[in-house]
mmCIF file of C-alpha atoms in Angstrom:
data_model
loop_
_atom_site.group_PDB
_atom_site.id
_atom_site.type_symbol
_atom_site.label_atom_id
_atom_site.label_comp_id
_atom_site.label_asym_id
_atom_site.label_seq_id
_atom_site.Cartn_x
_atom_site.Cartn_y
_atom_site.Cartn_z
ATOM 1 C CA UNK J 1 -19.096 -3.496 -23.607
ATOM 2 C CA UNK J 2 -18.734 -4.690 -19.746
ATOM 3 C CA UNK J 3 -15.502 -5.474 -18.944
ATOM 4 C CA UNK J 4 -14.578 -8.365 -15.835
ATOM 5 C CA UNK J 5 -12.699 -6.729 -13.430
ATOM 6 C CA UNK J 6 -10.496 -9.127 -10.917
ATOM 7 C CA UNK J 7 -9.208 -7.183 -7.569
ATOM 8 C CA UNK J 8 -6.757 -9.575 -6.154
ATOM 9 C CA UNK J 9 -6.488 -8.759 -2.495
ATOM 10 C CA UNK J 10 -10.241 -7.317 -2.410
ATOM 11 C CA UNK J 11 -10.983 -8.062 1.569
ATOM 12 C CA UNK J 12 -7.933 -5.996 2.451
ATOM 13 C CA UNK J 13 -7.281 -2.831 2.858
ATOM 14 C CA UNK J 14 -6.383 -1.412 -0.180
ATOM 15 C CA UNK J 15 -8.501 -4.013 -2.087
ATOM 16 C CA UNK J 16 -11.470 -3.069 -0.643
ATOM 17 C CA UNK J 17 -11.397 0.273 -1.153
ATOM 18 C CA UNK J 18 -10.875 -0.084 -4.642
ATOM 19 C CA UNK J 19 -13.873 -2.568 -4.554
ATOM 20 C CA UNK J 20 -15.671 0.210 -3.047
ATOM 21 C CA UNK J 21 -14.968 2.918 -5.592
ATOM 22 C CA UNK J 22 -15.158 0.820 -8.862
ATOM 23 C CA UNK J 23 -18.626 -1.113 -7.738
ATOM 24 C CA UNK J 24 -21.252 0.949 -8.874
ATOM 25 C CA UNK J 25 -19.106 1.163 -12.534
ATOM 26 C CA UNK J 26 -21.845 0.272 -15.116
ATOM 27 C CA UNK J 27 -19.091 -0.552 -17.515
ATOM 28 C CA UNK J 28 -17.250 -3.186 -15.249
ATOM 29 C CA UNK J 29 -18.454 -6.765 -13.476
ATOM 30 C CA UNK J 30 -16.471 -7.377 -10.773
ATOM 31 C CA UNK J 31 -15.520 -10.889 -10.057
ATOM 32 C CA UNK J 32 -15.687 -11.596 -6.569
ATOM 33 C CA UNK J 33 -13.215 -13.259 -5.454
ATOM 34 C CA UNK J 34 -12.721 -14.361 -1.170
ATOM 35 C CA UNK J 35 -9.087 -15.028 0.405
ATOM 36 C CA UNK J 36 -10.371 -18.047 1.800
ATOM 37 C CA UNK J 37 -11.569 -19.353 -2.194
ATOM 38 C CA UNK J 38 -8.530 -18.948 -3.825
ATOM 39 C CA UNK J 39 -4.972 -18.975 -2.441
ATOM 40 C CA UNK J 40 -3.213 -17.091 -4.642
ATOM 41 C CA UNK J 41 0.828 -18.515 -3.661
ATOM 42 C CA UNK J 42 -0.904 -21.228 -5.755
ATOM 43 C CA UNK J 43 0.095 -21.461 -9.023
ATOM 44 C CA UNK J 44 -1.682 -24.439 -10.225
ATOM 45 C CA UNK J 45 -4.665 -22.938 -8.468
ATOM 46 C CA UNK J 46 -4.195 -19.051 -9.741
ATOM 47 C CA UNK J 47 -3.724 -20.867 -13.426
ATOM 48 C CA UNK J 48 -6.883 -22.967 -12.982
ATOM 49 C CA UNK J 49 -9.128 -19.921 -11.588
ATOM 50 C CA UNK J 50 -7.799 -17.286 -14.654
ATOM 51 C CA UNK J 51 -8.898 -20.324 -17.446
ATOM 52 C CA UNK J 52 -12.213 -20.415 -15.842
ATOM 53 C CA UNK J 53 -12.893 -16.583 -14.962
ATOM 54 C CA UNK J 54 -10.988 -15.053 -17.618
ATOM 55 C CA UNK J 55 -11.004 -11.002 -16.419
ATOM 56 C CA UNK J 56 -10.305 -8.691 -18.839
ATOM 57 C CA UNK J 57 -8.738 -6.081 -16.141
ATOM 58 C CA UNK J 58 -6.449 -7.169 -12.827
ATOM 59 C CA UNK J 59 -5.886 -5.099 -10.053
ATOM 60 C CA UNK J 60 -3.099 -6.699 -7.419
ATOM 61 C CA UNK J 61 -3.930 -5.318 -4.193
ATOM 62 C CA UNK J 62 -3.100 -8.429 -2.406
ATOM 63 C CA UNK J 63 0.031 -9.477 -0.244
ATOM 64 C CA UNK J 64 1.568 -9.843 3.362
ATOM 65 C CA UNK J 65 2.021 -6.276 4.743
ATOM 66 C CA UNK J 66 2.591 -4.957 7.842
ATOM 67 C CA UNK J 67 4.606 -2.254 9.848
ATOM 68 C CA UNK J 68 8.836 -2.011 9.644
ATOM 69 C CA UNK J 69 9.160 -4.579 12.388
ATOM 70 C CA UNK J 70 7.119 -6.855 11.164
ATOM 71 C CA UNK J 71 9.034 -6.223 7.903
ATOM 72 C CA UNK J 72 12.337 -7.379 9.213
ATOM 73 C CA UNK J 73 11.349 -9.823 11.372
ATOM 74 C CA UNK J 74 9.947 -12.285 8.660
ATOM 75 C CA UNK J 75 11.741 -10.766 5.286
ATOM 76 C CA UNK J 76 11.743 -14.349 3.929
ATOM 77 C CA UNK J 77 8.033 -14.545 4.042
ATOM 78 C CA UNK J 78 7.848 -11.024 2.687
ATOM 79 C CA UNK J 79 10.126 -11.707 -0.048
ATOM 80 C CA UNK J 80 8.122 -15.402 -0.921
ATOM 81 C CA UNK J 81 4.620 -14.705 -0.485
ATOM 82 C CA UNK J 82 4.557 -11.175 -2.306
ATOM 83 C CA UNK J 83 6.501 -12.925 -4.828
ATOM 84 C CA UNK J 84 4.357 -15.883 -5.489
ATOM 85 C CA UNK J 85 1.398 -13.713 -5.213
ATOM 86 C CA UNK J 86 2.622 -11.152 -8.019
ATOM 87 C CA UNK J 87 3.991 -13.641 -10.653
ATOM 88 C CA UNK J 88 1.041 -15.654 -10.821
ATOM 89 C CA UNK J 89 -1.192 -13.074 -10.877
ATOM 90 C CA UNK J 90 0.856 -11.623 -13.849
ATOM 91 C CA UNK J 91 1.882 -14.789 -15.661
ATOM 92 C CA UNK J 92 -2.122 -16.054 -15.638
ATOM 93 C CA UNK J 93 -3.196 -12.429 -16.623
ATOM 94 C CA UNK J 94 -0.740 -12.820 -19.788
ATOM 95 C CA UNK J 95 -1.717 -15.979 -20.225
ATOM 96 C CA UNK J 96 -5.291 -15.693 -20.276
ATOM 97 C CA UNK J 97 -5.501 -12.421 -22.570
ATOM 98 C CA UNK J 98 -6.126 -9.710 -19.673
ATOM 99 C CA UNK J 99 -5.894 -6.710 -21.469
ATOM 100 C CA UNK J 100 -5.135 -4.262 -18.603
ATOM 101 C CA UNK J 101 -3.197 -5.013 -15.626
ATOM 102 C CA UNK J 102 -2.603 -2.469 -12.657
ATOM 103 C CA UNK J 103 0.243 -4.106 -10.223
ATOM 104 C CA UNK J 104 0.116 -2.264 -7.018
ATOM 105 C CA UNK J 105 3.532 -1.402 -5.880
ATOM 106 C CA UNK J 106 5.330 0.521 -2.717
ATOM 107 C CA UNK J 107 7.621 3.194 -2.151
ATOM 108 C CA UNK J 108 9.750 1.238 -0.795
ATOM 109 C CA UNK J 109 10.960 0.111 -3.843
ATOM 110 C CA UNK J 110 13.651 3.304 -3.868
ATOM 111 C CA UNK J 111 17.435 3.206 -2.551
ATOM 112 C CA UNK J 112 17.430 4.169 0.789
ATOM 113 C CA UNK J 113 19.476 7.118 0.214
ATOM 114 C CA UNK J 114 17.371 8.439 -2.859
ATOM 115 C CA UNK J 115 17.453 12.132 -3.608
ATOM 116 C CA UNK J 116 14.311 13.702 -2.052
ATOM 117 C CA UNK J 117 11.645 13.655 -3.921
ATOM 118 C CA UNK J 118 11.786 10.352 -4.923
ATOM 119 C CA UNK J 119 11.247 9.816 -8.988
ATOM 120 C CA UNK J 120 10.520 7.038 -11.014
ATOM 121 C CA UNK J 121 14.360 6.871 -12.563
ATOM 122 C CA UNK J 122 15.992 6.220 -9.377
ATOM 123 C CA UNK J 123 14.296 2.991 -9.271
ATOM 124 C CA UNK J 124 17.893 0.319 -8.800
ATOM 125 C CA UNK J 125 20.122 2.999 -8.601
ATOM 126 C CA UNK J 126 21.399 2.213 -5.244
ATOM 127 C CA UNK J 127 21.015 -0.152 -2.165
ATOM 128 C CA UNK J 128 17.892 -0.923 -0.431
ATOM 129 C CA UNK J 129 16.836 -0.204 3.147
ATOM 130 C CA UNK J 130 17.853 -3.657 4.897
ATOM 131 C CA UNK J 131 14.397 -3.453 6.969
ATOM 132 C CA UNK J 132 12.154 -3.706 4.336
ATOM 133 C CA UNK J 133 14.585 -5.348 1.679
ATOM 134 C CA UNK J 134 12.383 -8.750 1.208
ATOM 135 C CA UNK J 135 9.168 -6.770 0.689
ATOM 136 C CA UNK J 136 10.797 -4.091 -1.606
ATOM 137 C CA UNK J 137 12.655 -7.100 -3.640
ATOM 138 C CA UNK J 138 9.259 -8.910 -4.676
ATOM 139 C CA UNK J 139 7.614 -5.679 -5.337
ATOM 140 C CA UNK J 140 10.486 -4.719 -7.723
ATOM 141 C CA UNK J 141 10.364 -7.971 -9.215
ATOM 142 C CA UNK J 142 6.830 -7.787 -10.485
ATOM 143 C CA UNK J 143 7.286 -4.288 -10.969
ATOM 144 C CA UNK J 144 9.979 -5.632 -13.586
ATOM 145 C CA UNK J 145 7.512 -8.489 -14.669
ATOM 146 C CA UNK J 146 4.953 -6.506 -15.710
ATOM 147 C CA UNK J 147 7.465 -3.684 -17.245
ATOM 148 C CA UNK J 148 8.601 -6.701 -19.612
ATOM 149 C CA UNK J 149 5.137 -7.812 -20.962
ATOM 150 C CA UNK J 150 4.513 -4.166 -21.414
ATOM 151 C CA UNK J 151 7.715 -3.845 -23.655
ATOM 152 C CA UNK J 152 7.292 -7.188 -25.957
ATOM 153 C CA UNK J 153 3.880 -7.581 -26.042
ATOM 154 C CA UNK J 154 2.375 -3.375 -25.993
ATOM 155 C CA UNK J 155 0.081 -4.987 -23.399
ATOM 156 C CA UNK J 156 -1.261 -2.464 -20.736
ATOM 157 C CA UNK J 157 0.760 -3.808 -17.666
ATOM 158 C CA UNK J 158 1.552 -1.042 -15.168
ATOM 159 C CA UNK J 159 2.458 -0.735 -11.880
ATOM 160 C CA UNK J 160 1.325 2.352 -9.442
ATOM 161 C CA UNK J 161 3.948 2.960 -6.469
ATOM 162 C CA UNK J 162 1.618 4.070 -3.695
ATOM 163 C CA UNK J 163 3.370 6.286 -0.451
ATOM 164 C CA UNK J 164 2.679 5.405 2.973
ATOM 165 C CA UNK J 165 -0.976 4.387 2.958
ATOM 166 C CA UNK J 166 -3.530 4.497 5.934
ATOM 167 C CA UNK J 167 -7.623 4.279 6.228
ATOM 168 C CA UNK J 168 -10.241 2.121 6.645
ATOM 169 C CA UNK J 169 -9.737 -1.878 6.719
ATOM 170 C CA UNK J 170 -6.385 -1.172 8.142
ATOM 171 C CA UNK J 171 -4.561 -3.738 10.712
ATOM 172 C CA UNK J 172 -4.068 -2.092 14.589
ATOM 173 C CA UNK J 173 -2.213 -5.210 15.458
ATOM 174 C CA UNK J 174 0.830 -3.410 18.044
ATOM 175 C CA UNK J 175 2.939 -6.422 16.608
ATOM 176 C CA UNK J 176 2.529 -5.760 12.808
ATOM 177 C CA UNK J 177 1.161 -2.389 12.735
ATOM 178 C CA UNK J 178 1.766 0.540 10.055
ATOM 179 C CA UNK J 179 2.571 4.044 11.807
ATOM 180 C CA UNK J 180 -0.327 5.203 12.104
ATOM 181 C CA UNK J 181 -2.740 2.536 13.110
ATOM 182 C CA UNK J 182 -0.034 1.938 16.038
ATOM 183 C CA UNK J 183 -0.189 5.898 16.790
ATOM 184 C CA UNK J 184 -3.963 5.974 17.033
ATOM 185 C CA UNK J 185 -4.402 2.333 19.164
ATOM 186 C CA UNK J 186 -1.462 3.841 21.330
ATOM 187 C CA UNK J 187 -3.121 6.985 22.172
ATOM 188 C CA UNK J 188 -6.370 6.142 22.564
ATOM 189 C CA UNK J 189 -5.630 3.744 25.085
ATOM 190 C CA UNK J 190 -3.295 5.627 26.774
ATOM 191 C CA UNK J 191 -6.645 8.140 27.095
ATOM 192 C CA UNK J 192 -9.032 5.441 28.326
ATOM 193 C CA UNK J 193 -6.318 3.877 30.419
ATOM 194 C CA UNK J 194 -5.119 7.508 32.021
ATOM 195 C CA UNK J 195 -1.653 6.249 31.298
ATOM 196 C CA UNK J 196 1.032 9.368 31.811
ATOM 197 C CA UNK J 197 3.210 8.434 28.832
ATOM 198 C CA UNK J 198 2.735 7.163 25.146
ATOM 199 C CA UNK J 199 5.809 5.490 23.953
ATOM 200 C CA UNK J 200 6.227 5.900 19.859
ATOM 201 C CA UNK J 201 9.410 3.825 18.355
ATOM 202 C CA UNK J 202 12.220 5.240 16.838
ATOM 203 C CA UNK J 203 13.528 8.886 17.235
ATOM 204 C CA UNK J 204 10.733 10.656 15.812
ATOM 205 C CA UNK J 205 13.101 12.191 13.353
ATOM 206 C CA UNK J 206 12.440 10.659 10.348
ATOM 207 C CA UNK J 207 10.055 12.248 7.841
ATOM 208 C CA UNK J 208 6.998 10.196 6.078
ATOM 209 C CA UNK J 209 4.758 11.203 3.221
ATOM 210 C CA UNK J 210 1.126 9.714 3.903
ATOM 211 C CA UNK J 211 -1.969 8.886 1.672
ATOM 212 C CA UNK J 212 -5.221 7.984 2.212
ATOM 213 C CA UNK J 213 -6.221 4.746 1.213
ATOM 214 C CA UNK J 214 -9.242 6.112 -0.681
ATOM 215 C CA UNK J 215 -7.117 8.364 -2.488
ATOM 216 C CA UNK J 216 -5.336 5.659 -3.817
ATOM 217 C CA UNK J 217 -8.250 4.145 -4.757
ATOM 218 C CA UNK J 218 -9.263 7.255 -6.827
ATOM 219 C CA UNK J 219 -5.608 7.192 -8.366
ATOM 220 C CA UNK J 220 -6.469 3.543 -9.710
ATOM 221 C CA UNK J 221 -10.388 4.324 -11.087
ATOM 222 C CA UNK J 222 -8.251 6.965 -12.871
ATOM 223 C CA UNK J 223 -5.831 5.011 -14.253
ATOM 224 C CA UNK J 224 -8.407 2.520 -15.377
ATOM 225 C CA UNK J 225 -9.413 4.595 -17.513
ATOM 226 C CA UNK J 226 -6.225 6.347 -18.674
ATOM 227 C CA UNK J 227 -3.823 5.159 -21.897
ATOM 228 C CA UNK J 228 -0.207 5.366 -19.263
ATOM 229 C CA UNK J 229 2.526 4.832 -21.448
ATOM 230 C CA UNK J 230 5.166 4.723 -18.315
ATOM 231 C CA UNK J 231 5.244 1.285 -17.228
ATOM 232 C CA UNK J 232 5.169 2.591 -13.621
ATOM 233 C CA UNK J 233 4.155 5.598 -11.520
ATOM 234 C CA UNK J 234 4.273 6.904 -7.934
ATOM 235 C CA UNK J 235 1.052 8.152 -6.161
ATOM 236 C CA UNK J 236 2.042 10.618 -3.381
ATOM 237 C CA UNK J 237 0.369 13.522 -1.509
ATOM 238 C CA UNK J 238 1.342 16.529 0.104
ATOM 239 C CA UNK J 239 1.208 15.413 3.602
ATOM 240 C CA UNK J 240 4.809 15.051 4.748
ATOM 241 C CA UNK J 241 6.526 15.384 7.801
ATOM 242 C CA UNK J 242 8.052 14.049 11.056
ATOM 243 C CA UNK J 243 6.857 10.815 12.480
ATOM 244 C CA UNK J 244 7.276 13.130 16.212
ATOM 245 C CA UNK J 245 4.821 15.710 14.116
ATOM 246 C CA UNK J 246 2.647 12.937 12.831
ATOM 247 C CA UNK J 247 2.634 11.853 17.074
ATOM 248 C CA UNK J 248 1.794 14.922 17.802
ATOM 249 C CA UNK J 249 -1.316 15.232 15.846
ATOM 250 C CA UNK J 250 -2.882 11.915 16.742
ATOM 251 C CA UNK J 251 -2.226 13.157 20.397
ATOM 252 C CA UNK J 252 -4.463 16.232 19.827
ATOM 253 C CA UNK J 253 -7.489 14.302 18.172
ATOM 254 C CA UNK J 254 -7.376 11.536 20.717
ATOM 255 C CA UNK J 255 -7.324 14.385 23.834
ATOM 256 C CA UNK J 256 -4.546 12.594 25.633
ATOM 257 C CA UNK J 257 -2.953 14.826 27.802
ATOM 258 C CA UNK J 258 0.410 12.793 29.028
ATOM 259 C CA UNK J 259 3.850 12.500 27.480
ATOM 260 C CA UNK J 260 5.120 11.011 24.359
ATOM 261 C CA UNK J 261 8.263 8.780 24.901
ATOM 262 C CA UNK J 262 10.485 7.790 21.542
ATOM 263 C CA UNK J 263 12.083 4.712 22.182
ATOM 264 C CA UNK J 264 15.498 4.875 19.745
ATOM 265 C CA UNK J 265 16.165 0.871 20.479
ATOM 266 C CA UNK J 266 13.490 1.139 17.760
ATOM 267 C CA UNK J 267 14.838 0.793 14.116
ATOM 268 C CA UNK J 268 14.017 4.106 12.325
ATOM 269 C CA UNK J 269 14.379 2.906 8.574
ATOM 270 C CA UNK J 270 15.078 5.641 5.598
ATOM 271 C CA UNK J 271 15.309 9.603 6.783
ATOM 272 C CA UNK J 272 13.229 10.848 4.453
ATOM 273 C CA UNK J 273 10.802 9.453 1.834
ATOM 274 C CA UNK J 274 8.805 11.807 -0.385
ATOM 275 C CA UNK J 275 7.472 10.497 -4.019
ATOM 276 C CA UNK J 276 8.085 13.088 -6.973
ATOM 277 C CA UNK J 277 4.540 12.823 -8.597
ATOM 278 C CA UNK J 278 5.364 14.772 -11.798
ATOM 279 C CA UNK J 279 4.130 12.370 -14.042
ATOM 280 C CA UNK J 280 0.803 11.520 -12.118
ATOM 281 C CA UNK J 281 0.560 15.209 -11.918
ATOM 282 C CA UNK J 282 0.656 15.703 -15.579
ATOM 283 C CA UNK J 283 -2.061 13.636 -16.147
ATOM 284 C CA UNK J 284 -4.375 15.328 -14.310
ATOM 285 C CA UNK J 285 -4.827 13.272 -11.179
ATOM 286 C CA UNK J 286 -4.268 14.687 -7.441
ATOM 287 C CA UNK J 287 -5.650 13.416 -4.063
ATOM 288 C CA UNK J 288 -8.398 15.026 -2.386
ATOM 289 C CA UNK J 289 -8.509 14.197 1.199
ATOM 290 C CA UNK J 290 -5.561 15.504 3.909
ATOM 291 C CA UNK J 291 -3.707 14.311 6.653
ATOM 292 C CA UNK J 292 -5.914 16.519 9.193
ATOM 293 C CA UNK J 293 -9.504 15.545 7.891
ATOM 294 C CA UNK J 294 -8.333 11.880 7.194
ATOM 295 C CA UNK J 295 -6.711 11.412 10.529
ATOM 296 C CA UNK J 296 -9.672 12.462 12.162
ATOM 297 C CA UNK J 297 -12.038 10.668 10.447
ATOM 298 C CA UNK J 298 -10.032 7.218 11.026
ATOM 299 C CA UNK J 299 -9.766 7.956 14.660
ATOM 300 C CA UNK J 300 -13.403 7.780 14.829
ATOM 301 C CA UNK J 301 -13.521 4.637 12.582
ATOM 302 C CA UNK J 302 -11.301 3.067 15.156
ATOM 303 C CA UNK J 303 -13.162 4.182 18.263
ATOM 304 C CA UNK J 304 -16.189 2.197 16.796
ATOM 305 C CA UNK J 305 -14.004 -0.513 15.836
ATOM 306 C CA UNK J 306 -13.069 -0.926 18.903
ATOM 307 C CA UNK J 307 -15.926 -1.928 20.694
ATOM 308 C CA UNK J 308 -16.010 -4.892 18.020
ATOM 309 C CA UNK J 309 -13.115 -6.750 16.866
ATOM 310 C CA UNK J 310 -9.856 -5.100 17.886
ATOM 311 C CA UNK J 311 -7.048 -7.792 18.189
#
């Protein structure tokens, strides 16, 4: 039987490459689904679409993200429209007799002082990191939402907890900017510009886990088709270390040969942040592409991205 698949979010990111993976699936239809058809802070609107369309699985890859200055800058939007966007997503879903739902989380859902590496269980056992408190909030919220239909209703609401994420369909806005989409717009200027110096905020110091975006994407397909009894899991990798290590790297692909200046005015956020993936692990799933091979690859999506439709 063919199965409707809704991917909330699917011109993003994350969305897309999940679009991407699951669209040659014989056993699903996906419902496609533009930003600009259905605006999904809307809950009159959300309600009307999920009476008509009626999926049978939801994936939530949509929501406002962006890098940790971004992040503190406009926590009330953070908190509001990643809110609005979960609950009615989830509260149609229920509603409307979706039988699987796969709410797409973040690790930055964890105390900022977690013990390293992070596991599910530590999940409100401490205080937040202030920077990224208004995204973290809504994602723990409908985190908790779909924990709760899971619990009285056996329905198959989970929620995956994804690391740091980078890849294709990713934002190189300076202003808004993840890590590494700053790191490789940075340097590659700085080369084509014959600047002397890179400047990368914060100390350097801090140490990141990072994923590939496709990865992720395989984590989901796999879950899809997976019985998860946890109501929600992390998806990590083995790539961690220093954000001055991560620097260094991009440096090397992108040939720049001047200096790298950390500006400490920056905000740094948590030390550390590595996901325990025990449980993931158990069930057999583990991410295929590394930091290395994926960094260079999305340097040389950028590079032709560049000579279209950089902002």
């Amino acid at each position: 039987m063919i199965k409707k698949l809704f991917i909330a979010g699917q011109e993003g990111m994350v969305g897309n490459a999940i679009f991407k993976k699951l669209k040659n699936d014989k056993s699903l239809k996906i419902i496609k689904c533009a930003r600009s058809d259905l605006d999904l802070t809307n809950q009159i609107k959300v309600k009307s679409w999920f009476k008509k369309n009626r999926p049978d699985i939801v994936i939530n890859a949509a929501g406002r993200v962006g890098g940790i200055m971004d992040n503190f800058k406009y926590l009330d939007e953070y908190i509001y429209i990643n809110t609005m966007i979960g609950f009615n997503l989830i509260n149609s879903a229920h509603e409307n007799n979706t039988t699987k739902f796969i709410n797409l989380g973040s690790a930055c859902i964890y105390p900022r002082n977690s013990p390293q590496p992070i596991k599910e269980k530590y999940l409100l056992s401490s205080y937040l990191e202030k920077t990224n408190e208004g995204y973290a909030l809504a994602k723990i919220s409908t985190l908790k939402y779909c924990e709760y239909i899971k619990l009285r209703y056996k329905k198959e609401f989970i929620s995956l907890q994804p690391t740091n994420l980078y890849g294709e369909g990713d934002n190189f806005n300076l202003n808004s900017s993840h890590v590494i989409p700053a790191l490789i717009r940075k340097f590659h200027n700085a080369k084509i510009k014959s600047l002397k110096s890179v400047e990368v905020w914060g100390s350097g110091n801090v140490k990141r886990e990072f994923l590939n975006v496709d990865d992720l994407a395989s984590a989901v397909s796999f879950c899809l088709k997976k019985k998860i009894d946890k109501s929600f899991i992390n998806v990590g990798s083995k790539d961690y270390l220093k954000i001055k290590d991560l620097a260094l790297s991009i440096q090397k692909i992108s040939k720049f040969s001047g200096k790298i200046k950390f500006n400490k005015k920056y905000p740094d956020g948590v030390n550390e942040r590595k996901l325990d993936t025990s449980i993931l692990d158990k069930l057999g799933w583990k991410p295929k592409i590394n930091l290395k091979d994926g960094l260079k690859d999305y340097y040389d999506y950028f590079k032709k991205k560049s000579t279209t439709s950089i902002e």
